[in-house]
mmCIF file of C-alpha atoms in Angstrom:
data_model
loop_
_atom_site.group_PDB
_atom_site.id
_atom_site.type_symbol
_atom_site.label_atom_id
_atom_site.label_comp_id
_atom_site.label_asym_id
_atom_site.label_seq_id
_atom_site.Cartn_x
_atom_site.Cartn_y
_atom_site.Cartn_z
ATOM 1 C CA UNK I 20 0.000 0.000 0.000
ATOM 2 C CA UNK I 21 1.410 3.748 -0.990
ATOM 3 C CA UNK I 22 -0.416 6.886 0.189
ATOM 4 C CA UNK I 23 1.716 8.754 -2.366
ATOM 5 C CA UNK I 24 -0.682 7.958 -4.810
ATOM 6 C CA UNK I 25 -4.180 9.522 -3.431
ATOM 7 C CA UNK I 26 -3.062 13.224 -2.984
ATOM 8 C CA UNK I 27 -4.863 14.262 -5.681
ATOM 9 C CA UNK I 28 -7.951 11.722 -5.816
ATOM 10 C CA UNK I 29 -11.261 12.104 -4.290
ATOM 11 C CA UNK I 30 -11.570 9.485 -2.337
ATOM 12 C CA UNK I 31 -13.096 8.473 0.773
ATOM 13 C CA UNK I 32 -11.904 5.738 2.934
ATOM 14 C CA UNK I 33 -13.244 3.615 5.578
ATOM 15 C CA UNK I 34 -11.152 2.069 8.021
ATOM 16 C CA UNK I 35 -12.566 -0.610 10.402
ATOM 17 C CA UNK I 36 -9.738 -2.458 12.658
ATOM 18 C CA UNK I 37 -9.281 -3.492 16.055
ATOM 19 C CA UNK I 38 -6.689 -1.795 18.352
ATOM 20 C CA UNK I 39 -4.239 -4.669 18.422
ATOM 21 C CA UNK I 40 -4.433 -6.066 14.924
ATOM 22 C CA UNK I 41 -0.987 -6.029 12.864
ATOM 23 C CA UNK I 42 -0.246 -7.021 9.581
ATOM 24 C CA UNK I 43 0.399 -10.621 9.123
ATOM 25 C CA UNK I 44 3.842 -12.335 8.968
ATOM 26 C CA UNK I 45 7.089 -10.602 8.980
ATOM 27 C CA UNK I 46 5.560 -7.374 9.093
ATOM 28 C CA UNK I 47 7.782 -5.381 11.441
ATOM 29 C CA UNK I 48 5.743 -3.085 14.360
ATOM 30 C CA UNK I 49 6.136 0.183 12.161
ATOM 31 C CA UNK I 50 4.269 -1.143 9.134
ATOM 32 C CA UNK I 51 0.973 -2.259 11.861
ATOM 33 C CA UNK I 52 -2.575 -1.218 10.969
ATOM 34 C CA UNK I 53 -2.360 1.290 13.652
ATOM 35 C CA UNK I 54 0.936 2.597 12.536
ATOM 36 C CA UNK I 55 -0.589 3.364 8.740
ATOM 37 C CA UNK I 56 -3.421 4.970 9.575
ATOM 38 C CA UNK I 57 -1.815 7.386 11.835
ATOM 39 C CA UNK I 58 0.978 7.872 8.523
ATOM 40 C CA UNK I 59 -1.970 8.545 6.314
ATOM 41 C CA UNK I 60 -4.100 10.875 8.989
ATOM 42 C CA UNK I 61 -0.790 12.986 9.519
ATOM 43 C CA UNK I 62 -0.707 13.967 5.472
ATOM 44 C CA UNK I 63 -4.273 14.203 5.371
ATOM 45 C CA UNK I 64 -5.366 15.290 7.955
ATOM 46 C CA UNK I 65 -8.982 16.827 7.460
ATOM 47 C CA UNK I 66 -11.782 16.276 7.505
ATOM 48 C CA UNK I 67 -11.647 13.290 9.993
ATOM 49 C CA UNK I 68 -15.083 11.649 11.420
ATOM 50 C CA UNK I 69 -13.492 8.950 14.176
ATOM 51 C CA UNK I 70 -16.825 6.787 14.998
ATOM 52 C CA UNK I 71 -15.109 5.189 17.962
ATOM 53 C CA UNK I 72 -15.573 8.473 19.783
ATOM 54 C CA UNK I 73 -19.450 9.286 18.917
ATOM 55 C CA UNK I 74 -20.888 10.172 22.419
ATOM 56 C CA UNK I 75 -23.190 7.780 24.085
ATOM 57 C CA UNK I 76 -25.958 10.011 22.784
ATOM 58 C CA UNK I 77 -25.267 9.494 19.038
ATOM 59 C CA UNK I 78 -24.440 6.283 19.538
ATOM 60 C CA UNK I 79 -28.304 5.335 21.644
ATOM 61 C CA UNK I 80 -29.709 7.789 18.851
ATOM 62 C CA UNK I 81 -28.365 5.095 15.951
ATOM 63 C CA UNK I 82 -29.467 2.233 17.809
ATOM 64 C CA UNK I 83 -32.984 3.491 18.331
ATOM 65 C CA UNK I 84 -33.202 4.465 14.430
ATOM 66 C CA UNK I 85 -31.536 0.778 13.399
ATOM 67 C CA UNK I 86 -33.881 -0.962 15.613
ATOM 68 C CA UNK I 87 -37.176 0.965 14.493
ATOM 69 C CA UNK I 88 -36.228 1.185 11.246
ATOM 70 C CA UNK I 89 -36.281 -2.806 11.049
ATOM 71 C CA UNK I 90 -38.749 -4.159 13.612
ATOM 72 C CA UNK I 91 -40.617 -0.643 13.909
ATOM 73 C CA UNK I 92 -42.969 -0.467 17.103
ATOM 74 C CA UNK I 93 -41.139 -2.759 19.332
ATOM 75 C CA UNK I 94 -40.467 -1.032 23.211
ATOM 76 C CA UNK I 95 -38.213 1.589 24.248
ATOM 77 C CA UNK I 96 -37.458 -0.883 27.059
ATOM 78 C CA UNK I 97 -36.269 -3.454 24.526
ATOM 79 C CA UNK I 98 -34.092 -0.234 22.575
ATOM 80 C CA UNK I 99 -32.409 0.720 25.666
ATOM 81 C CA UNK I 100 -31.541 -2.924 26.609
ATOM 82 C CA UNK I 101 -29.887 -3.505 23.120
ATOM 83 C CA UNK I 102 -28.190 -0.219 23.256
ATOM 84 C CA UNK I 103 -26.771 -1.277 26.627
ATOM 85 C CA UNK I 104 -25.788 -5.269 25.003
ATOM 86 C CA UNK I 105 -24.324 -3.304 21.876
ATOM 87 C CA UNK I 106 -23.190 -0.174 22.814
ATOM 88 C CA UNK I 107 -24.114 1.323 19.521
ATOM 89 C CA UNK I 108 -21.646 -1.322 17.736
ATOM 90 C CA UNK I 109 -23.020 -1.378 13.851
ATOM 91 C CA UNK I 110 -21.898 -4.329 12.838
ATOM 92 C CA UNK I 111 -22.784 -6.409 16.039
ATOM 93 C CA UNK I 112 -26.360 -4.696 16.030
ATOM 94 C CA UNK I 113 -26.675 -5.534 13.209
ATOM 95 C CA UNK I 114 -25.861 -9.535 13.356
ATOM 96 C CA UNK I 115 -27.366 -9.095 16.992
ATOM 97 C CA UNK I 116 -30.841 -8.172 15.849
ATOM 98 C CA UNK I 117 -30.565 -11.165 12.916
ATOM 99 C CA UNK I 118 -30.147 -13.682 15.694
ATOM 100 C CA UNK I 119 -32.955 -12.525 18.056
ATOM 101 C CA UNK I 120 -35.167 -12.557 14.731
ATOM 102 C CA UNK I 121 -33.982 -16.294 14.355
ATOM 103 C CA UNK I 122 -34.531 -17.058 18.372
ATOM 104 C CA UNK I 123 -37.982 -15.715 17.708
ATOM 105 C CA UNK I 124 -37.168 -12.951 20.754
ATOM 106 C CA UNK I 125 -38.309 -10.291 18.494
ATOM 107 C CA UNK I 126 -41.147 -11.329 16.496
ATOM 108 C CA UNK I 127 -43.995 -10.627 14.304
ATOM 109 C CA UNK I 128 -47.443 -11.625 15.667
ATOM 110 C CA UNK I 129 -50.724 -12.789 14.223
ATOM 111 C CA UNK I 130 -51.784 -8.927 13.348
ATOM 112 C CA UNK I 131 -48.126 -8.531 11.784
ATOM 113 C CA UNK I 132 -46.535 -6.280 13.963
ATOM 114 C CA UNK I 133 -43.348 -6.785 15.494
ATOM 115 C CA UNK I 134 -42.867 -7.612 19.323
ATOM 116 C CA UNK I 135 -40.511 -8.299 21.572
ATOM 117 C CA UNK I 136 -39.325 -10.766 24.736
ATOM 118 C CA UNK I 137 -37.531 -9.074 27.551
ATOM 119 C CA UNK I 138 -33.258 -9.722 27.074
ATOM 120 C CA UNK I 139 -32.582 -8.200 30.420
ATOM 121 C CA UNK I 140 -31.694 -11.890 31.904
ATOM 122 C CA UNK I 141 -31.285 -13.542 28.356
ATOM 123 C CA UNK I 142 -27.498 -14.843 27.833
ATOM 124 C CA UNK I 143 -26.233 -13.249 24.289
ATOM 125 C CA UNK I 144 -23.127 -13.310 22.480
ATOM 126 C CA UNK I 145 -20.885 -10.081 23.291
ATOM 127 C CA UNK I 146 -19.156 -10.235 20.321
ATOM 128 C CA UNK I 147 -20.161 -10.910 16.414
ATOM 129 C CA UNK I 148 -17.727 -13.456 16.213
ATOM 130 C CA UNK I 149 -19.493 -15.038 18.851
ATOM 131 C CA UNK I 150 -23.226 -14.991 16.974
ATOM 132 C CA UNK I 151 -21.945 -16.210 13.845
ATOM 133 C CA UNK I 152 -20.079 -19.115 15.494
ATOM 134 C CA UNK I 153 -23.367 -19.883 17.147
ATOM 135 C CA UNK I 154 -25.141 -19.839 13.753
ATOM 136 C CA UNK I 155 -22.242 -22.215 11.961
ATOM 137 C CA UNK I 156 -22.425 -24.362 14.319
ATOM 138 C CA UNK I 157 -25.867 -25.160 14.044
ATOM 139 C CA UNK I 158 -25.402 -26.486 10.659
ATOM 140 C CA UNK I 159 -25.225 -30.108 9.781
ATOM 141 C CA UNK I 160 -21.432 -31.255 8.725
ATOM 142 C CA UNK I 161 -22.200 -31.255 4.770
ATOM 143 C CA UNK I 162 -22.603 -27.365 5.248
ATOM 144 C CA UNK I 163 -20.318 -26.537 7.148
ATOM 145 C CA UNK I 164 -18.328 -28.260 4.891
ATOM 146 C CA UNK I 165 -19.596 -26.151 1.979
ATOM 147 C CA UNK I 166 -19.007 -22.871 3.686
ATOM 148 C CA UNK I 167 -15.702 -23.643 4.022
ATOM 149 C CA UNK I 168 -14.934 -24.404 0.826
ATOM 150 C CA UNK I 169 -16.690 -21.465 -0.156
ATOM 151 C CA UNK I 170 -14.683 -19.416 2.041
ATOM 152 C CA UNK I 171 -11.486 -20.293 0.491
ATOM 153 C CA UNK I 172 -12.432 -18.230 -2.701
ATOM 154 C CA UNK I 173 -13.439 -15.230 -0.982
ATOM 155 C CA UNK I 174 -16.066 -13.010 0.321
ATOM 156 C CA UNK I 175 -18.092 -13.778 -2.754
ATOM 157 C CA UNK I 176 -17.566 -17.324 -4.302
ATOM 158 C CA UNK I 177 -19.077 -19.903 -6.646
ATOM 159 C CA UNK I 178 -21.410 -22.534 -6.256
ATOM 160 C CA UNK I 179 -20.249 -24.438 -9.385
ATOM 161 C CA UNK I 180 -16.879 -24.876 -7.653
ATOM 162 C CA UNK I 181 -18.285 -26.025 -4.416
ATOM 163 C CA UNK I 182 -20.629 -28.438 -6.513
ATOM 164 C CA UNK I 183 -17.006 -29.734 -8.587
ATOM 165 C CA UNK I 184 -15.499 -30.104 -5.449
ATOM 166 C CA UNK I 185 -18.155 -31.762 -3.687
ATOM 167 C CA UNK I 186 -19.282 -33.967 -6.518
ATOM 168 C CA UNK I 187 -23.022 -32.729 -6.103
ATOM 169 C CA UNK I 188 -25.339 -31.682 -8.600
ATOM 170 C CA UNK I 189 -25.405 -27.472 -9.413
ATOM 171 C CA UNK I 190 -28.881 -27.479 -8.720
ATOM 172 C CA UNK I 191 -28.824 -29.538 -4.797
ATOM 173 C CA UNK I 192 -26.196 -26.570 -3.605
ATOM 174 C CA UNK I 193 -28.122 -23.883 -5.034
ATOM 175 C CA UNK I 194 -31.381 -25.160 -3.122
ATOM 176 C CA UNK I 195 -29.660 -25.476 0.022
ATOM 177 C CA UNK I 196 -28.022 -22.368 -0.460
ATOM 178 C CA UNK I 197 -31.249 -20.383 -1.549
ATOM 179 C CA UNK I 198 -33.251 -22.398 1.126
ATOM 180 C CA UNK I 199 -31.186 -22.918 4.252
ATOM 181 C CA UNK I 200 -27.906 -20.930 3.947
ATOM 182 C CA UNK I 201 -29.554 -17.828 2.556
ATOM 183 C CA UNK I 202 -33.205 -17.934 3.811
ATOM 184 C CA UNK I 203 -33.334 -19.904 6.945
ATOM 185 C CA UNK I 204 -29.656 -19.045 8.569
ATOM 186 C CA UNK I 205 -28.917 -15.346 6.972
ATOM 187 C CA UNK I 206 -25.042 -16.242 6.323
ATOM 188 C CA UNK I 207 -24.842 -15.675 3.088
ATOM 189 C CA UNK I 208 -26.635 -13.607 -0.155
ATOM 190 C CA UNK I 209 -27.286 -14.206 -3.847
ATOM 191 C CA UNK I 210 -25.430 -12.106 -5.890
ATOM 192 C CA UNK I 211 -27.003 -12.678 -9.142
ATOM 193 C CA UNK I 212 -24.994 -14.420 -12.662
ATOM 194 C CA UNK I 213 -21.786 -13.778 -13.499
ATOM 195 C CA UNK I 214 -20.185 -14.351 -16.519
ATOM 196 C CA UNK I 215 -16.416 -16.266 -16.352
ATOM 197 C CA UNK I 216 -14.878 -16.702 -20.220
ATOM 198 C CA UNK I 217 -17.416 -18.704 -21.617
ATOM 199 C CA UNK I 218 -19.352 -20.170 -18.519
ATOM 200 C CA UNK I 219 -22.038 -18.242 -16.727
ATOM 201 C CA UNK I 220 -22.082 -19.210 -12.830
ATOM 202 C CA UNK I 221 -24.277 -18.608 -10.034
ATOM 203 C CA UNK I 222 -22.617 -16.289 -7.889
ATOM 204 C CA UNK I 223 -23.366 -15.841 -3.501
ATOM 205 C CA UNK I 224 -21.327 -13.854 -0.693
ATOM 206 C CA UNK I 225 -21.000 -13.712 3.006
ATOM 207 C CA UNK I 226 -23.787 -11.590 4.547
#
């Protein structure tokens, strides 16, 4: 990676890391995540919108929008105690909210609006790595198996190559993948057909 090359471009970036990640393997200390960033900031400097510092209040005011904005009506009660489990975390509020769909903790009733089970005493994940390891490993071992073969080409991958591998018919992996994978677990998404030389393959990602 050179920041010598984006003086002059327009171009917004996004930088998601944790505080003690590092570039992998034989990366000395001066080339870490934390290190670049702080390279690239000091040449750049402005403008500069650091989301790990939004006040509690912007951070319960994002929550509150996120949750209404997919299960609108449910209680400020059930807000506040999601704030509180999240802490205004987008990502984890996001794969949090998927999972207490799935639980059936926040649901739709008869009438079709969307209500909600007390969490105060209910024992969640604090982490996403946490809910999506729950959600693997409630998979039989044939799709695990899949996923991780999947995984190995990318974020978005394949099924053609999964069915090669696998010695399955294209059509029984893009059922289970449309039905269970996609519909029933959330973990991944159809992206549609995409064209490879002369072959035209069915194409998924990670949610």
């Amino acid at each position: 990676f050179s920041d010598s090359v984006i003086q002059y471009s327009p171009i917004l970036f996004v930088l998601v890391y944790r505080n003690n990640d590092k570039v992998k393997t034989g990366i000395s200390e001066s080339q870490s995540i934390t290190h670049l960033i702080n390279s690239v900031l000091s040449k750049y400097p402005e403008p500069v919108i650091d989301l790990s510092k939004l006040a509690d209040d912007k951070k319960k005011e994002f929550v509150y929008l996120y949750v209404e904005n997919e299960v609108p009506g449910v209680t400020d009660d059930f807000k506040d105690e999601f704030f509180k489990r999240t802490d205004g975390h987008p990502l984890f509020s996001k794969e949090l909210l998927k999972m207490l769909r799935e639980k059936q903790i926040v649901f739709q009733d008869e009438y079709g609006k969307w209500q909600s089970k007390p969490i105060t005493h209910v024992k969640l994940p604090t982490a996403t790595t946490g809910i999506l390891r729950e959600r693997i490993e409630h998979l039989d071992r044939k799709h695990r198996k899949w996923l991780d073969i999947a995984a190995v080409q990318g974020e978005t991958f394949f099924l053609p190559v999964i069915a090669d591998i696998e010695k399955q018919e294209d059509r029984e992996i893009l059922y289970d993948f449309s039905k269970i994978l996609h519909k029933q677990c959330n973990l991944v998404e159809e992206v549609g057909l995409v064209k490879k030389g002369n072959m035209v393959l069915t194409c998924y990602e990670f949610s």
